[in-house]
mmCIF file of C-alpha atoms and ligand atoms in Angstrom:
data_model
loop_
_atom_site.group_PDB
_atom_site.id
_atom_site.type_symbol
_atom_site.label_atom_id
_atom_site.label_comp_id
_atom_site.label_asym_id
_atom_site.label_seq_id
_atom_site.Cartn_x
_atom_site.Cartn_y
_atom_site.Cartn_z
ATOM 1 C CA MET A 193 104.472 111.480 35.822
ATOM 2 C CA ALA A 194 103.052 114.474 37.747
ATOM 3 C CA ILE A 195 99.608 116.053 38.005
ATOM 4 C CA GLU A 196 100.293 119.787 37.729
ATOM 5 C CA ILE A 197 98.191 122.931 37.928
ATOM 6 C CA ILE A 198 98.921 124.579 34.588
ATOM 7 C CA ALA A 199 96.446 127.482 34.788
ATOM 8 C CA THR A 200 94.249 129.320 37.293
ATOM 9 C CA GLY A 201 91.435 131.859 37.115
ATOM 10 C CA HIS A 202 88.748 133.452 39.230
ATOM 11 C CA TYR A 203 85.649 135.594 39.021
ATOM 12 C CA VAL A 204 83.748 137.690 41.540
ATOM 13 C CA PRO A 205 80.443 139.430 40.745
ATOM 14 C CA GLU A 206 80.540 143.182 40.249
ATOM 15 C CA LYS A 207 78.255 144.132 43.139
ATOM 16 C CA ARG A 208 80.231 144.715 46.358
ATOM 17 C CA VAL A 209 78.489 145.116 49.696
ATOM 18 C CA THR A 210 80.477 146.591 52.572
ATOM 19 C CA ASN A 211 79.819 145.968 56.253
ATOM 20 C CA ASP A 212 78.546 149.534 56.568
ATOM 21 C CA GLU A 213 76.039 148.902 53.795
ATOM 22 C CA LEU A 214 74.835 145.768 55.614
ATOM 23 C CA SER A 215 74.379 147.794 58.783
ATOM 24 C CA TRP A 216 71.769 149.913 56.996
ATOM 25 C CA VAL A 217 69.477 146.867 56.598
ATOM 26 C CA ILE A 218 70.220 144.641 59.617
ATOM 27 C CA ASP A 219 71.285 145.212 63.215
ATOM 28 C CA THR A 220 75.054 144.921 62.797
ATOM 29 C CA ASN A 221 78.089 147.150 62.378
ATOM 30 C CA ASP A 222 81.503 147.200 60.735
ATOM 31 C CA GLU A 223 83.337 147.023 64.047
ATOM 32 C CA TRP A 224 81.555 143.801 65.150
ATOM 33 C CA ILE A 225 81.996 142.043 61.814
ATOM 34 C CA ARG A 226 85.673 142.978 61.418
ATOM 35 C CA SER A 227 86.649 142.196 64.988
ATOM 36 C CA HIS A 228 84.767 138.854 65.091
ATOM 37 C CA THR A 229 85.552 137.611 61.552
ATOM 38 C CA GLY A 230 88.079 139.791 59.664
ATOM 39 C CA ILE A 231 85.470 140.416 56.954
ATOM 40 C CA GLY A 232 85.185 143.908 55.456
ATOM 41 C CA ALA A 233 83.039 143.333 52.360
ATOM 42 C CA ARG A 234 81.578 140.639 50.126
ATOM 43 C CA HIS A 235 80.529 140.389 46.476
ATOM 44 C CA VAL A 236 76.958 139.433 45.622
ATOM 45 C CA ALA A 237 75.780 137.816 42.394
ATOM 46 C CA ALA A 238 73.377 139.781 40.190
ATOM 47 C CA ASP A 239 69.775 138.555 40.090
ATOM 48 C CA ASP A 240 70.313 136.945 36.688
ATOM 49 C CA GLN A 241 73.521 135.150 37.730
ATOM 50 C CA ALA A 242 73.499 131.552 38.962
ATOM 51 C CA THR A 243 76.431 129.483 40.199
ATOM 52 C CA SER A 244 77.198 128.151 36.704
ATOM 53 C CA ASP A 245 77.619 131.726 35.400
ATOM 54 C CA LEU A 246 80.287 132.454 38.005
ATOM 55 C CA ALA A 247 81.891 129.051 37.393
ATOM 56 C CA TYR A 248 81.970 129.630 33.632
ATOM 57 C CA ASN A 249 83.598 133.059 34.015
ATOM 58 C CA ALA A 250 86.294 131.642 36.309
ATOM 59 C CA ALA A 251 86.891 128.739 33.905
ATOM 60 C CA VAL A 252 87.328 131.134 30.978
ATOM 61 C CA GLU A 253 89.903 133.132 32.973
ATOM 62 C CA ALA A 254 91.894 129.938 33.588
ATOM 63 C CA LEU A 255 91.568 128.855 29.938
ATOM 64 C CA ARG A 256 92.746 132.325 28.876
ATOM 65 C CA GLN A 257 96.120 131.515 30.423
ATOM 66 C CA LEU A 258 96.424 128.656 27.920
ATOM 67 C CA SER A 259 94.998 130.542 24.965
ATOM 68 C CA PRO A 260 94.859 134.319 25.570
ATOM 69 C CA GLU A 261 93.159 135.088 22.251
ATOM 70 C CA ASN A 262 90.658 132.262 22.200
ATOM 71 C CA PRO A 263 90.034 130.610 25.585
ATOM 72 C CA LEU A 264 87.123 128.564 24.227
ATOM 73 C CA GLU A 265 89.531 126.888 21.820
ATOM 74 C CA ALA A 266 91.553 125.741 24.839
ATOM 75 C CA ALA A 267 88.327 124.358 26.345
ATOM 76 C CA GLU A 268 88.311 121.738 23.585
ATOM 77 C CA THR A 269 91.446 120.216 25.115
ATOM 78 C CA LEU A 270 89.638 119.388 28.371
ATOM 79 C CA ASP A 271 89.014 115.726 29.144
ATOM 80 C CA LEU A 272 87.052 116.246 32.359
ATOM 81 C CA ILE A 273 85.082 118.950 34.209
ATOM 82 C CA VAL A 274 84.526 118.813 37.962
ATOM 83 C CA VAL A 275 82.609 121.545 39.782
ATOM 84 C CA CYS A 276 82.425 121.622 43.559
ATOM 85 C CA THR A 277 79.575 123.675 44.951
ATOM 86 C CA SER A 278 77.145 123.931 47.862
ATOM 87 C CA SER A 279 74.695 126.106 45.938
ATOM 88 C CA PRO A 280 74.013 124.452 42.571
ATOM 89 C CA ASP A 281 71.798 126.069 39.935
ATOM 90 C CA PHE A 282 69.258 123.263 40.434
ATOM 91 C CA VAL A 283 68.512 120.877 43.308
ATOM 92 C CA GLY A 284 69.613 117.423 42.152
ATOM 93 C CA PHE A 285 70.201 117.803 38.451
ATOM 94 C CA PRO A 286 71.449 118.871 36.024
ATOM 95 C CA SER A 287 74.844 119.396 37.618
ATOM 96 C CA VAL A 288 76.522 122.796 37.449
ATOM 97 C CA ALA A 289 79.371 121.019 35.636
ATOM 98 C CA CYS A 290 77.022 120.009 32.800
ATOM 99 C CA VAL A 291 75.737 123.579 32.457
ATOM 100 C CA VAL A 292 79.339 124.848 32.357
ATOM 101 C CA GLN A 293 80.289 122.180 29.797
ATOM 102 C CA ASP A 294 77.532 123.403 27.498
ATOM 103 C CA LYS A 295 78.465 127.067 28.015
ATOM 104 C CA LEU A 296 82.039 126.191 27.034
ATOM 105 C CA GLY A 297 80.680 124.761 23.775
ATOM 106 C CA LEU A 298 81.720 121.196 24.574
ATOM 107 C CA LYS A 299 79.699 118.223 23.400
ATOM 108 C CA SER A 300 80.761 115.065 25.234
ATOM 109 C CA THR A 301 83.380 115.955 27.864
ATOM 110 C CA PRO A 302 82.473 114.145 31.114
ATOM 111 C CA ALA A 303 81.231 116.579 33.755
ATOM 112 C CA PHE A 304 79.998 116.166 37.310
ATOM 113 C CA ASP A 305 79.529 118.020 40.597
ATOM 114 C CA LEU A 306 81.112 117.134 43.896
ATOM 115 C CA ILE A 307 79.653 118.074 47.288
ATOM 116 C CA ALA A 308 81.935 118.502 50.290
ATOM 117 C CA ALA A 309 80.862 122.039 51.328
ATOM 118 C CA CYS A 310 83.822 124.349 51.928
ATOM 119 C CA THR A 311 86.251 121.417 51.667
ATOM 120 C CA GLY A 312 84.941 120.783 48.145
ATOM 121 C CA PHE A 313 87.949 122.109 46.264
ATOM 122 C CA VAL A 314 90.376 119.998 48.302
ATOM 123 C CA TYR A 315 88.293 116.890 47.559
ATOM 124 C CA ALA A 316 87.803 117.838 43.896
ATOM 125 C CA LEU A 317 91.531 118.286 43.244
ATOM 126 C CA ASP A 318 92.184 114.802 44.596
ATOM 127 C CA ALA A 319 89.268 113.268 42.680
ATOM 128 C CA ALA A 320 90.219 114.902 39.375
ATOM 129 C CA ALA A 321 93.891 114.002 39.839
ATOM 130 C CA ALA A 322 92.962 110.365 40.463
ATOM 131 C CA MET A 323 90.829 110.330 37.320
ATOM 132 C CA ILE A 324 93.572 111.705 35.117
ATOM 133 C CA GLN A 325 96.219 109.527 36.738
ATOM 134 C CA THR A 326 94.610 106.391 35.331
ATOM 135 C CA GLY A 327 95.658 107.287 31.825
ATOM 136 C CA SER A 328 92.659 107.844 29.589
ATOM 137 C CA ARG A 329 92.253 111.531 30.478
ATOM 138 C CA LYS A 330 95.022 114.109 30.497
ATOM 139 C CA ARG A 331 93.552 117.503 31.313
ATOM 140 C CA ALA A 332 90.824 118.456 33.818
ATOM 141 C CA LEU A 333 89.037 121.668 34.690
ATOM 142 C CA VAL A 334 88.270 121.911 38.400
ATOM 143 C CA VAL A 335 86.012 124.777 39.504
ATOM 144 C CA GLY A 336 84.875 125.803 42.983
ATOM 145 C CA ALA A 337 81.814 128.063 42.752
ATOM 146 C CA ASP A 338 79.112 129.288 45.092
ATOM 147 C CA VAL A 339 76.319 131.821 45.347
ATOM 148 C CA LEU A 340 75.748 131.333 49.057
ATOM 149 C CA THR A 341 74.141 134.765 49.411
ATOM 150 C CA ARG A 342 71.091 133.239 47.727
ATOM 151 C CA ILE A 343 70.639 130.553 50.396
ATOM 152 C CA THR A 344 71.432 132.898 53.274
ATOM 153 C CA ASP A 345 68.740 134.317 55.522
ATOM 154 C CA TRP A 346 69.310 138.064 55.225
ATOM 155 C CA SER A 347 67.412 138.684 58.448
ATOM 156 C CA ASP A 348 69.813 136.459 60.453
ATOM 157 C CA ARG A 349 72.789 138.632 61.387
ATOM 158 C CA GLY A 350 74.572 135.571 62.791
ATOM 159 C CA THR A 351 75.054 134.120 59.298
ATOM 160 C CA CYS A 352 74.333 136.667 56.563
ATOM 161 C CA VAL A 353 77.379 138.818 57.321
ATOM 162 C CA LEU A 354 79.690 135.843 56.771
ATOM 163 C CA PHE A 355 79.172 134.873 53.134
ATOM 164 C CA GLY A 356 79.926 136.128 49.633
ATOM 165 C CA ASP A 357 79.736 134.853 46.053
ATOM 166 C CA ALA A 358 82.661 133.866 43.820
ATOM 167 C CA ALA A 359 84.209 131.162 41.654
ATOM 168 C CA GLY A 360 87.775 129.945 41.181
ATOM 169 C CA ALA A 361 89.150 127.497 38.646
ATOM 170 C CA VAL A 362 92.287 125.512 37.943
ATOM 171 C CA ILE A 363 93.356 123.341 35.039
ATOM 172 C CA LEU A 364 95.108 120.146 36.045
ATOM 173 C CA GLU A 365 97.279 118.218 33.617
ATOM 174 C CA ARG A 366 99.220 114.960 33.610
ATOM 175 C CA THR A 367 102.798 115.913 32.681
ATOM 176 C CA ASP A 368 106.160 114.146 32.335
ATOM 177 C CA ALA A 369 107.615 115.951 35.371
ATOM 178 C CA PRO A 370 108.631 113.729 38.301
ATOM 179 C CA SER A 371 106.136 113.336 41.159
ATOM 180 C CA ALA A 372 108.828 112.323 43.695
ATOM 181 C CA GLY A 373 112.374 113.378 44.562
ATOM 182 C CA PRO A 374 113.926 116.862 44.723
ATOM 183 C CA GLU A 375 112.524 117.883 41.316
ATOM 184 C CA ARG A 376 108.977 116.741 42.081
ATOM 185 C CA ARG A 377 106.088 118.780 40.732
ATOM 186 C CA GLY A 378 102.320 119.033 41.066
ATOM 187 C CA LEU A 379 99.928 117.467 43.536
ATOM 188 C CA VAL A 380 102.009 115.374 45.914
ATOM 189 C CA GLN A 381 99.632 114.599 48.751
ATOM 190 C CA SER A 382 95.936 114.906 49.603
ATOM 191 C CA ILE A 383 94.357 114.056 52.939
ATOM 192 C CA LEU A 384 90.571 113.981 53.188
ATOM 193 C CA HIS A 385 88.364 113.506 56.248
ATOM 194 C CA ALA A 386 84.680 113.663 57.165
ATOM 195 C CA GLU A 387 82.780 113.665 60.456
ATOM 196 C CA GLY A 388 79.173 112.935 59.537
ATOM 197 C CA SER A 389 78.183 112.991 63.207
ATOM 198 C CA GLY A 390 78.451 116.790 62.970
ATOM 199 C CA ALA A 391 76.080 117.048 59.987
ATOM 200 C CA ASN A 392 73.433 118.933 61.980
ATOM 201 C CA GLU A 393 75.784 121.758 62.944
ATOM 202 C CA LEU A 394 75.922 123.245 59.461
ATOM 203 C CA MET A 395 73.181 122.412 56.994
ATOM 204 C CA CYS A 396 70.604 123.487 54.440
ATOM 205 C CA THR A 397 67.533 122.230 56.244
ATOM 206 C CA ARG A 398 64.813 122.523 53.592
ATOM 207 C CA GLY A 399 64.186 121.539 50.002
ATOM 208 C CA GLY A 400 65.900 118.157 49.869
ATOM 209 C CA THR A 401 64.258 114.743 50.316
ATOM 210 C CA ARG A 402 64.509 114.868 54.149
ATOM 211 C CA ASN A 403 62.388 118.020 54.487
ATOM 212 C CA PRO A 404 60.888 118.732 51.066
ATOM 213 C CA PHE A 405 58.718 121.771 50.475
ATOM 214 C CA LYS A 406 55.095 120.629 50.598
ATOM 215 C CA LYS A 407 52.380 121.461 48.114
ATOM 216 C CA GLY A 408 50.378 124.450 49.354
ATOM 217 C CA GLU A 409 52.971 125.373 51.988
ATOM 218 C CA ILE A 410 53.614 129.075 52.418
ATOM 219 C CA VAL A 411 57.396 129.271 52.344
ATOM 220 C CA ASP A 412 58.677 132.188 54.406
ATOM 221 C CA LYS A 413 62.189 130.801 54.709
ATOM 222 C CA THR A 414 63.514 128.854 51.719
ATOM 223 C CA GLY A 415 66.387 126.416 51.871
ATOM 224 C CA TYR A 416 68.437 128.743 54.031
ATOM 225 C CA LEU A 417 71.567 127.521 55.639
ATOM 226 C CA TYR A 418 71.632 126.903 59.366
ATOM 227 C CA MET A 419 74.851 127.087 61.350
ATOM 228 C CA ASN A 420 75.725 126.469 64.972
ATOM 229 C CA GLY A 421 78.507 129.056 64.885
ATOM 230 C CA ARG A 422 80.185 128.155 68.173
ATOM 231 C CA ALA A 423 80.266 124.396 67.423
ATOM 232 C CA VAL A 424 81.574 124.956 63.907
ATOM 233 C CA TYR A 425 84.203 127.369 65.194
ATOM 234 C CA THR A 426 85.528 124.796 67.675
ATOM 235 C CA PHE A 427 85.505 122.061 65.025
ATOM 236 C CA ALA A 428 87.207 124.327 62.482
ATOM 237 C CA VAL A 429 90.126 125.354 64.710
ATOM 238 C CA LYS A 430 90.857 121.718 65.567
ATOM 239 C CA ALA A 431 90.380 120.467 61.991
ATOM 240 C CA PHE A 432 92.622 123.217 60.661
ATOM 241 C CA THR A 433 95.362 122.543 63.198
ATOM 242 C CA ASP A 434 95.199 118.748 62.792
ATOM 243 C CA MET A 435 95.240 118.979 58.995
ATOM 244 C CA ILE A 436 98.394 121.092 58.839
ATOM 245 C CA ARG A 437 100.133 118.672 61.226
ATOM 246 C CA GLU A 438 98.908 115.637 59.254
ATOM 247 C CA LEU A 439 100.110 116.988 55.927
ATOM 248 C CA LEU A 440 103.529 117.863 57.331
ATOM 249 C CA ASP A 441 103.867 114.420 58.954
ATOM 250 C CA ALA A 442 102.665 112.571 55.856
ATOM 251 C CA ASP A 443 105.344 114.209 53.741
ATOM 252 C CA GLY A 444 108.027 114.227 56.452
ATOM 253 C CA ILE A 445 108.571 117.982 56.160
ATOM 254 C CA SER A 446 108.621 120.971 58.484
ATOM 255 C CA ILE A 447 106.472 124.078 58.174
ATOM 256 C CA ASP A 448 109.579 126.064 57.146
ATOM 257 C CA GLN A 449 109.615 124.112 53.875
ATOM 258 C CA VAL A 450 106.087 125.290 53.030
ATOM 259 C CA ALA A 451 106.145 128.578 51.115
ATOM 260 C CA LYS A 452 102.444 129.396 51.413
ATOM 261 C CA ILE A 453 99.269 128.028 52.978
ATOM 262 C CA ILE A 454 96.103 128.723 50.977
ATOM 263 C CA PRO A 455 93.348 128.214 53.546
ATOM 264 C CA HIS A 456 89.594 128.088 53.439
ATOM 265 C CA GLN A 457 88.547 131.413 54.973
ATOM 266 C CA ALA A 458 85.359 131.323 57.024
ATOM 267 C CA ASN A 459 86.637 133.515 59.824
ATOM 268 C CA GLU A 460 90.120 135.017 60.152
ATOM 269 C CA ARG A 461 90.050 134.204 63.869
ATOM 270 C CA ILE A 462 89.940 130.463 63.069
ATOM 271 C CA ILE A 463 93.178 130.817 61.094
ATOM 272 C CA GLN A 464 94.795 132.990 63.769
ATOM 273 C CA ALA A 465 93.905 130.476 66.495
ATOM 274 C CA ALA A 466 95.324 127.542 64.507
ATOM 275 C CA ALA A 467 98.444 129.522 63.539
ATOM 276 C CA LYS A 468 99.060 130.370 67.204
ATOM 277 C CA ARG A 469 98.691 126.733 68.289
ATOM 278 C CA LEU A 470 101.156 125.640 65.608
ATOM 279 C CA GLY A 471 103.557 128.563 66.012
ATOM 280 C CA ILE A 472 103.142 129.611 62.365
ATOM 281 C CA GLU A 473 103.572 133.238 61.287
ATOM 282 C CA GLU A 474 100.301 134.656 59.937
ATOM 283 C CA SER A 475 102.203 135.910 56.872
ATOM 284 C CA LYS A 476 102.529 132.267 55.745
ATOM 285 C CA PHE A 477 98.785 132.297 54.928
ATOM 286 C CA TYR A 478 97.353 133.944 51.836
ATOM 287 C CA LEU A 479 94.296 135.798 53.136
ATOM 288 C CA ASN A 480 91.655 137.731 51.229
ATOM 289 C CA ILE A 481 88.651 137.235 53.523
ATOM 290 C CA ALA A 482 88.545 141.001 54.154
ATOM 291 C CA GLN A 483 87.470 141.577 50.544
ATOM 292 C CA TYR A 484 85.361 138.492 49.782
ATOM 293 C CA ALA A 485 84.059 136.964 53.081
ATOM 294 C CA ASN A 486 83.471 133.193 53.048
ATOM 295 C CA THR A 487 82.862 132.090 49.440
ATOM 296 C CA SER A 488 82.739 128.399 50.390
ATOM 297 C CA ASN A 489 83.968 126.175 47.537
ATOM 298 C CA ALA A 490 85.449 129.196 45.764
ATOM 299 C CA THR A 491 87.649 130.446 48.598
ATOM 300 C CA ILE A 492 90.707 128.261 48.001
ATOM 301 C CA PRO A 493 90.860 128.474 44.168
ATOM 302 C CA VAL A 494 90.208 132.245 44.230
ATOM 303 C CA ALA A 495 92.991 132.739 46.775
ATOM 304 C CA LEU A 496 95.301 130.440 44.809
ATOM 305 C CA ASP A 497 94.741 132.402 41.612
ATOM 306 C CA GLU A 498 95.172 135.776 43.314
ATOM 307 C CA CYS A 499 98.305 134.629 45.099
ATOM 308 C CA ALA A 500 99.819 133.261 41.868
ATOM 309 C CA ARG A 501 98.916 136.307 39.774
ATOM 310 C CA SER A 502 100.278 138.739 42.348
ATOM 311 C CA GLY A 503 103.671 137.015 42.211
ATOM 312 C CA GLY A 504 103.239 135.289 45.549
ATOM 313 C CA LEU A 505 104.251 131.879 44.174
ATOM 314 C CA THR A 506 107.468 130.809 42.494
ATOM 315 C CA LYS A 507 107.880 127.637 40.455
ATOM 316 C CA GLY A 508 109.010 124.877 42.776
ATOM 317 C CA ASP A 509 107.335 126.393 45.874
ATOM 318 C CA LEU A 510 105.675 123.878 48.186
ATOM 319 C CA ILE A 511 102.164 125.067 48.983
ATOM 320 C CA MET A 512 99.423 123.706 51.170
ATOM 321 C CA THR A 513 95.648 124.038 50.934
ATOM 322 C CA VAL A 514 93.506 123.475 54.024
ATOM 323 C CA GLY A 515 89.719 123.267 53.962
ATOM 324 C CA PHE A 516 86.889 122.597 56.416
ATOM 325 C CA GLY A 517 83.131 122.912 56.240
ATOM 326 C CA GLY A 518 79.700 121.337 56.262
ATOM 327 C CA GLY A 519 79.407 117.607 56.425
ATOM 328 C CA LEU A 520 81.383 118.076 58.523
ATOM 329 C CA THR A 521 84.390 117.707 56.246
ATOM 330 C CA TYR A 522 88.024 118.738 56.284
ATOM 331 C CA GLY A 523 91.129 118.074 54.261
ATOM 332 C CA GLY A 524 94.185 119.481 52.588
ATOM 333 C CA ASN A 525 96.494 119.186 49.580
ATOM 334 C CA LEU A 526 100.259 119.548 49.276
ATOM 335 C CA ILE A 527 101.264 120.897 45.892
ATOM 336 C CA VAL A 528 104.618 121.767 44.352
ATOM 337 C CA TRP A 529 103.875 124.831 42.242
HETATM 338 N N1 ACO B 883 76.527 141.920 64.302
HETATM 339 C C1 ACO B 883 76.441 142.317 65.585
HETATM 340 N N2 ACO B 883 76.277 141.452 66.616
HETATM 341 C C2 ACO B 883 76.196 140.158 66.310
HETATM 342 C C3 ACO B 883 76.281 139.673 64.978
HETATM 343 C C4 ACO B 883 76.441 140.621 63.969
HETATM 344 N N3 ACO B 883 76.534 140.265 62.663
HETATM 345 N N4 ACO B 883 76.161 138.325 64.990
HETATM 346 C C5 ACO B 883 76.031 137.954 66.277
HETATM 347 N N5 ACO B 883 76.037 139.072 67.071
HETATM 348 C C6 ACO B 883 75.912 139.140 68.520
HETATM 349 C C7 ACO B 883 75.099 137.992 69.076
HETATM 350 O O1 ACO B 883 73.712 138.268 69.027
HETATM 351 C C8 ACO B 883 75.622 137.921 70.480
HETATM 352 O O2 ACO B 883 75.017 138.915 71.249
HETATM 353 P P1 ACO B 883 74.571 138.618 72.762
HETATM 354 O O3 ACO B 883 75.839 138.300 73.483
HETATM 355 O O4 ACO B 883 73.945 139.900 73.175
HETATM 356 O O5 ACO B 883 73.627 137.470 72.673
HETATM 357 C C9 ACO B 883 77.108 138.277 70.334
HETATM 358 O O6 ACO B 883 77.211 138.997 69.077
HETATM 359 C C10 ACO B 883 78.013 137.081 70.294
HETATM 360 O O7 ACO B 883 77.478 136.151 69.346
HETATM 361 P P2 ACO B 883 78.183 134.774 69.044
HETATM 362 O O8 ACO B 883 77.373 134.000 68.057
HETATM 363 O O9 ACO B 883 78.532 134.118 70.345
HETATM 364 O O10 ACO B 883 79.498 135.319 68.346
HETATM 365 P P3 ACO B 883 80.843 134.564 68.096
HETATM 366 O O11 ACO B 883 81.939 135.325 68.673
HETATM 367 O O12 ACO B 883 80.726 133.098 68.402
HETATM 368 O O13 ACO B 883 80.993 134.694 66.508
HETATM 369 C C11 ACO B 883 80.675 133.543 64.425
HETATM 370 C C12 ACO B 883 80.004 134.144 65.642
HETATM 371 C C13 ACO B 883 81.457 134.630 63.710
HETATM 372 C C14 ACO B 883 79.624 132.984 63.497
HETATM 373 C C15 ACO B 883 81.651 132.430 64.883
HETATM 374 O O14 ACO B 883 80.971 131.546 65.760
HETATM 375 C C16 ACO B 883 82.213 131.635 63.743
HETATM 376 O O15 ACO B 883 82.991 132.130 62.963
HETATM 377 N N6 ACO B 883 81.882 130.332 63.639
HETATM 378 C C17 ACO B 883 82.420 129.458 62.621
HETATM 379 C C18 ACO B 883 81.893 129.810 61.257
HETATM 380 C C19 ACO B 883 82.417 128.847 60.236
HETATM 381 O O16 ACO B 883 83.552 128.448 60.272
HETATM 382 N N7 ACO B 883 81.593 128.438 59.323
HETATM 383 C C20 ACO B 883 82.013 127.501 58.344
HETATM 384 C C21 ACO B 883 81.148 127.686 57.216
HETATM 385 S S1 ACO B 883 81.841 126.698 55.986
HETATM 386 C C22 ACO B 883 80.612 125.955 55.072
HETATM 387 O O17 ACO B 883 80.690 124.780 54.865
HETATM 388 C C23 ACO B 883 79.431 126.824 54.601
#
């Protein structure tokens, strides 16, 4: 029995904002952003779009691979919906997953959100796989979606240049393929970690129960995200490097056996630094940060879908995902495509 990814999809909002366009409204420039992060542009959700709208569109694209004419018909075959996000439609509840379930026209399919910041998709794949492994559910929709531009302080050039909006989706299914041996398929290994002691380095400081908005308060900065860029950078390079080593060791393989690494992309320099430490060619990574910036929970599933659709993956390829983010969290999956 294997847990395989049988379909993928992604969605990015229409509006694209280049670095040059940002430089018209804040004190920054294309040269600084590109040289410090590798980012060239980002997509920004329309005013009437919330995270669930992006998540729904990505889900439909994945479902279309199962039923090109009628993707919503394929939705009826889902036994579970998991959405990972750091920017839900509503604080607390309802979950984005429940909103997506309703949009898909489903009536009782279990649906919930998972929070692990930019490592969310790595965690969600493992969680959904575990839930379908037990037997009662066969097929799960896993979506990573974020509209981080809405919780970004657009007057803070240290953070606002880094983020974009997007959603990516996969459909996981329990199949009869072997999960071990030379013919193994699907999700073969997940490693998840968290370092809660670093929680203060990357956080949404307002609006939750720790620092709620108070009645009568004049709110000049909403629940904007705060980031200690230097500290997160140092954490990320180490987490990234350790995770690749851990996944290789856990499976007893060498990096040469991995066809592609689909990384979380917060800053291209983090990936370059880790690749250098490990002696890995940069071409082993699928990168699209130049077009989309950091889309948090969406980065890995968007990259996975793009890589697959552009012919970058062949059946049987061993691929690796690596994520890191707020929490602090980090983790990775090994998947046979
Ligand atoms: N444009 C122009 N100049 C800028 C900009 C900008 N957008 N931002 C900062 N600067 C300036 C600073 O003011 C500073 O100027 P000074 O020397 O005159 O004071 C100079 O550039 C250097 O600033 P640093 O903050 O030291 O720049 P650094 O090289 O550290 O890069 C960055 C900052 C890109 C944020 C980096 O620290 C980083 O990538 N950190 C990790 C980010 C990350 O991984 N986040 C994970 C998010 S995942 C999640 O869970 C949401």
